mmCIF file of C-alpha atoms and ligand atoms in Angstrom:
data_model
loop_
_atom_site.group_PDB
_atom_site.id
_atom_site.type_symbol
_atom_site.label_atom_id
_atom_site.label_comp_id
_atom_site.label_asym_id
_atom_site.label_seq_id
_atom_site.Cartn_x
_atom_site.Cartn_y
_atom_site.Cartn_z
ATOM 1 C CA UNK A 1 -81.186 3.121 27.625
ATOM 2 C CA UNK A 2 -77.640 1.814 27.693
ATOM 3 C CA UNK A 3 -76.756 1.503 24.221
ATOM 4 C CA UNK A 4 -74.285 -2.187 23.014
ATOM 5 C CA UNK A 5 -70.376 -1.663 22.639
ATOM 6 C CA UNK A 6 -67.305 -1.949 20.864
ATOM 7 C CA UNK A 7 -63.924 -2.333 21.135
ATOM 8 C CA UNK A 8 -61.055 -0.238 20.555
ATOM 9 C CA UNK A 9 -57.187 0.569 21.183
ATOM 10 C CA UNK A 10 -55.498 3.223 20.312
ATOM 11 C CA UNK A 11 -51.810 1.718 18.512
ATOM 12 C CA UNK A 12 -48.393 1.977 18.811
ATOM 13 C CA UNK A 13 -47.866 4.854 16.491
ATOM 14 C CA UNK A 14 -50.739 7.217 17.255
ATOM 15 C CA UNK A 15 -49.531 6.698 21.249
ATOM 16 C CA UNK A 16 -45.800 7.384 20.305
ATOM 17 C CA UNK A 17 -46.651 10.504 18.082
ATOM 18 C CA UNK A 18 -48.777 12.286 21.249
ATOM 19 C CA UNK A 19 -51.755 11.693 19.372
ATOM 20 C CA UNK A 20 -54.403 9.822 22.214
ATOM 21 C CA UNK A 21 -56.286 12.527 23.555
ATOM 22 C CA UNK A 22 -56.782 13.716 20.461
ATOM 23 C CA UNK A 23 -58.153 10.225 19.271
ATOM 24 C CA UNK A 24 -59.761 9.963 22.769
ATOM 25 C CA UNK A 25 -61.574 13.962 22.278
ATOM 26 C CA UNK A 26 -62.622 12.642 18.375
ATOM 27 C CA UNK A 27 -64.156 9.033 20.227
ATOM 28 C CA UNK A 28 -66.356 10.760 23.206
ATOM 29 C CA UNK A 29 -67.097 14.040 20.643
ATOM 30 C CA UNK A 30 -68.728 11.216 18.351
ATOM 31 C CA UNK A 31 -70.970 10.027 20.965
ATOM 32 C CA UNK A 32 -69.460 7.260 22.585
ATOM 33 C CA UNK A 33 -69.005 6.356 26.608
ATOM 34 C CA UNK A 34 -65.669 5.457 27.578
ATOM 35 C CA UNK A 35 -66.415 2.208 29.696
ATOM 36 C CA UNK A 36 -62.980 0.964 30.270
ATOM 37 C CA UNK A 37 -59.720 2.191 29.413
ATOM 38 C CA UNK A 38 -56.256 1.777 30.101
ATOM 39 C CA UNK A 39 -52.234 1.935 28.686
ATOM 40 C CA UNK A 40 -50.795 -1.056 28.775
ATOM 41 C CA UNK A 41 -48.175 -3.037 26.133
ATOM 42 C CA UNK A 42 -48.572 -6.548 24.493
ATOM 43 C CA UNK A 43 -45.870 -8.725 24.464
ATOM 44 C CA UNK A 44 -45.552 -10.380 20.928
ATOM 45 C CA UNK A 45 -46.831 -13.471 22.001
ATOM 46 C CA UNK A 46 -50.135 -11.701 23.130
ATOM 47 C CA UNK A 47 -50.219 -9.754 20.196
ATOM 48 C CA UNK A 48 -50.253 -12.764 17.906
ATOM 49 C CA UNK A 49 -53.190 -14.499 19.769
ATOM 50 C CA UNK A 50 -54.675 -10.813 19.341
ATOM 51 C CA UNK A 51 -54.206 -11.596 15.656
ATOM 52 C CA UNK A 52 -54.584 -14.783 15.794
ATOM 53 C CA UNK A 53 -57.506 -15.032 12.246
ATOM 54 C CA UNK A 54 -54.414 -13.320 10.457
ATOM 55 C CA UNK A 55 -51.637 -15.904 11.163
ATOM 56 C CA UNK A 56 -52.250 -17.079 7.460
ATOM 57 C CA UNK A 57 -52.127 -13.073 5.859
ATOM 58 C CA UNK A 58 -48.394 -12.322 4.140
ATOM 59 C CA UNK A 59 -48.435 -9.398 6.880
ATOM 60 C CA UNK A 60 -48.836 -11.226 9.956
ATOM 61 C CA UNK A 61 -45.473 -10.977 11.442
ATOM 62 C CA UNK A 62 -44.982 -7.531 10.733
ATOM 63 C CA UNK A 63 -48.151 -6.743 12.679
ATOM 64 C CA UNK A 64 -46.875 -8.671 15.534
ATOM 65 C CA UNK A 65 -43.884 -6.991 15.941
ATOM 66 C CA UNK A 66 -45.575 -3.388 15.358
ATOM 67 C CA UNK A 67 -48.390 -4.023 17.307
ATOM 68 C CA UNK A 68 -45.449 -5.087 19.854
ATOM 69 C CA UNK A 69 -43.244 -2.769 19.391
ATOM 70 C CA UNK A 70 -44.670 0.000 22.228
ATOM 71 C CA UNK A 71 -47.657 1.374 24.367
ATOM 72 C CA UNK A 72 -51.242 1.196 23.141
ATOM 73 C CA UNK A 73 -54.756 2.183 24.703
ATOM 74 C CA UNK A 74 -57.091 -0.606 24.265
ATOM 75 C CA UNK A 75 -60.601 0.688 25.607
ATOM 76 C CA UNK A 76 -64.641 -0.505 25.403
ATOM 77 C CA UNK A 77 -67.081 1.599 24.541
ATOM 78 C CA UNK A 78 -70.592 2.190 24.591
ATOM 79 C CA UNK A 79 -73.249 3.728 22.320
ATOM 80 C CA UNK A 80 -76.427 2.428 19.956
ATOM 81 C CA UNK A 81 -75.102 0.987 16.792
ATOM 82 C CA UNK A 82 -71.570 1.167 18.710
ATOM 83 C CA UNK A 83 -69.725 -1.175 16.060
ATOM 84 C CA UNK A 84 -71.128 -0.313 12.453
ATOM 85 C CA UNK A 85 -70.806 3.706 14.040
ATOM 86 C CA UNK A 86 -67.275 3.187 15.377
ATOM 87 C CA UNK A 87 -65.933 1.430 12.159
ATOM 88 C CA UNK A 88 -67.218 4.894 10.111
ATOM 89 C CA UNK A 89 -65.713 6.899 12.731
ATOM 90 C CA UNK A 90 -62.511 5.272 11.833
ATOM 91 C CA UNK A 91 -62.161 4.877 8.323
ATOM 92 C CA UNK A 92 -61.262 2.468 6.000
ATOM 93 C CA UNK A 93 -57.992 0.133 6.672
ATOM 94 C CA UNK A 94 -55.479 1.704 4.357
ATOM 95 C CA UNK A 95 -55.670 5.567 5.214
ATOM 96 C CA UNK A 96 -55.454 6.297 1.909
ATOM 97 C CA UNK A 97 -58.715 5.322 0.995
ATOM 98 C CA UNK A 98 -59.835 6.608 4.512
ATOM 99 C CA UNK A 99 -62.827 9.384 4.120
ATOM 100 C CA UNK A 100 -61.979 13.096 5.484
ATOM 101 C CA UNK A 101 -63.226 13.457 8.986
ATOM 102 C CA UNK A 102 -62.534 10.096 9.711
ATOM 103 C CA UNK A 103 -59.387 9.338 12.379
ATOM 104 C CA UNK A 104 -57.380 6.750 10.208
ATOM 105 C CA UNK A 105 -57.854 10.146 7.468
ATOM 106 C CA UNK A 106 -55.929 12.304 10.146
ATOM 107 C CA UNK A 107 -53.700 10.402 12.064
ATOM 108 C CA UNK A 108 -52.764 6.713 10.441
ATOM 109 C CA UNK A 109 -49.373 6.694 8.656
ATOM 110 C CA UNK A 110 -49.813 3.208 6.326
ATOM 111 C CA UNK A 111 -52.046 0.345 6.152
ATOM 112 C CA UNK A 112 -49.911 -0.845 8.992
ATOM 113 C CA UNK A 113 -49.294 1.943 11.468
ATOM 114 C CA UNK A 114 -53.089 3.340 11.015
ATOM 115 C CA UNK A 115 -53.186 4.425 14.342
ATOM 116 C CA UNK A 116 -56.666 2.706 15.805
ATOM 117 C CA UNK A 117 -58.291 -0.767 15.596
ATOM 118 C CA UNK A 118 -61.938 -1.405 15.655
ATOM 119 C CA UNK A 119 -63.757 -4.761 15.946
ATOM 120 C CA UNK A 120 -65.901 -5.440 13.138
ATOM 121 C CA UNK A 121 -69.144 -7.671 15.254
ATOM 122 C CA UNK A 122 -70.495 -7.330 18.268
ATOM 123 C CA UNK A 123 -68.977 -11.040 18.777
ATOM 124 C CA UNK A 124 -65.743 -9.797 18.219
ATOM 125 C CA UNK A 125 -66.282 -6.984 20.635
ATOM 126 C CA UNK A 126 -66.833 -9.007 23.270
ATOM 127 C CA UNK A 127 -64.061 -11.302 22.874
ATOM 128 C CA UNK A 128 -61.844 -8.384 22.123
ATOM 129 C CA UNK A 129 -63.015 -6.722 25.224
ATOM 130 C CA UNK A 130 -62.228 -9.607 27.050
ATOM 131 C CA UNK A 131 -58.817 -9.868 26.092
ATOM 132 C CA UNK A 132 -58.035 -6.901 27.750
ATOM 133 C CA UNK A 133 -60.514 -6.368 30.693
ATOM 134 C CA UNK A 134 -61.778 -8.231 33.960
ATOM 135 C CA UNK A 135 -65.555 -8.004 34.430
ATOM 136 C CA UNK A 136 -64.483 -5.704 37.248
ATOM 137 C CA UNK A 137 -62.923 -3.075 34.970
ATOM 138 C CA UNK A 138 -66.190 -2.647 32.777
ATOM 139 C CA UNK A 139 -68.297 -0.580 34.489
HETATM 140 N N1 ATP B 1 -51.810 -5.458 3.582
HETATM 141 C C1 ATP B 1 -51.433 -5.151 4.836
HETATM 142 N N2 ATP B 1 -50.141 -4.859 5.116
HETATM 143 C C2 ATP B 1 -49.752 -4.564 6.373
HETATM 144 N N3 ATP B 1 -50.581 -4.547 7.425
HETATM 145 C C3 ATP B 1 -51.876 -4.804 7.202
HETATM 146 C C4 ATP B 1 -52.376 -5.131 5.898
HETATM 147 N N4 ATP B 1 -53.713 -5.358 5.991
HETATM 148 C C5 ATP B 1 -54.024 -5.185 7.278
HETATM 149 N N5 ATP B 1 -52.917 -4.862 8.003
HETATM 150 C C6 ATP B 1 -52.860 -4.594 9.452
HETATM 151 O O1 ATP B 1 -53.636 -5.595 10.117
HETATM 152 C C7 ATP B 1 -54.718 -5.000 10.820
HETATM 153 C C8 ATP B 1 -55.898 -5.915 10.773
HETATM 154 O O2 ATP B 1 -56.329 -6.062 9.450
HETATM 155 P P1 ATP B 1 -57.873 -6.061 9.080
HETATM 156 O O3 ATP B 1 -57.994 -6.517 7.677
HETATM 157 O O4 ATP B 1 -58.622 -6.780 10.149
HETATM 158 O O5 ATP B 1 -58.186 -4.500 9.087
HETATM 159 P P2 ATP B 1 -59.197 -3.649 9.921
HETATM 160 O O6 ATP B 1 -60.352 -4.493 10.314
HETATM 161 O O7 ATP B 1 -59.463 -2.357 9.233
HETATM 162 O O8 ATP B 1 -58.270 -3.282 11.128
HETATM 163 P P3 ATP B 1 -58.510 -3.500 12.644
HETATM 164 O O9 ATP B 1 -58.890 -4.962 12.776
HETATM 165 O O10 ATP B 1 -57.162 -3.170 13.257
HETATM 166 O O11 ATP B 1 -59.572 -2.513 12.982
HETATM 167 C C9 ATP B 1 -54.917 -3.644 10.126
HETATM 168 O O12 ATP B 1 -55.561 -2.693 10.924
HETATM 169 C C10 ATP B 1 -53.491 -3.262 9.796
HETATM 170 O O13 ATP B 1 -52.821 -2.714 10.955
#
């Protein structure tokens, strides 16, 4: 049975330090199906509607301009429990805190630049997901 999904990408620093197949061999090793995927760039305008719930946060315009500032890999995937799994898979926000094992632990640089996003409902996921991809990309 197809399992529900998530939503990912892969950010600026991890793709400018060589680091996505590595990211991408850690995601499918876990267990999940890569449903969509590409490499694309957000201009800052699309990354602030990206972070659009953090306009308020100290941090937001930093964000903007990092999450701006060069390529990422957004992708959807698939597997049961595919949001609470994914979110252990990548650790906690500030890699410091981030469990061994985990890929924030191994390849995010600050609470910033911590190399992955995950989205944190299934709502979320969808919306995220969305964002990124045309029903005809999700297959
Ligand atoms: N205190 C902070 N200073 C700088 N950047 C931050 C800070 N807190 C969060 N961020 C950035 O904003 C992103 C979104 O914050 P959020 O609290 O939603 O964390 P998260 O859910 O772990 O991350 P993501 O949504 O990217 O998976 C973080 O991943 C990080 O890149």
């Amino acid at each position: 049975m197809a399992g529900n999904k998530t939503f990912t990408m892969i950010k600026p620093d991890a793709v400018a330090d060589g680091n996505t197949g590595a990211i991408i061999k850690m995601i499918e090793e876990a267990g999940f199906r890569i449903v969509a995927m590409k490499k694309t760039r957000l201009t800052e305008e699309r990354a602030g509607q990206f972070y659009e719930v953090h306009k308020e946060r100290g941090f937001y315009q930093d964000l903007v301009r990092y999450m701006s500032s060069g390529a990422i890999v957004p992708m959807i995937l698939e597997k049961e429990n595919a949001v609470a799994d994914f979110r252990k898979l990548i650790g906690a926000t500030n890699p410091a805190n981030a469990e061994e094992g985990t890929i924030r632990k191994k390849f995010a640089k600050s609470i910033e630049a911590n190399a992955i996003h995950g989205s944190d409902s299934d709502e979320n996921a969808e919306i995220e997901g969305n964002f990124f991809f045309s029903r005809v990309e999700k297959f």
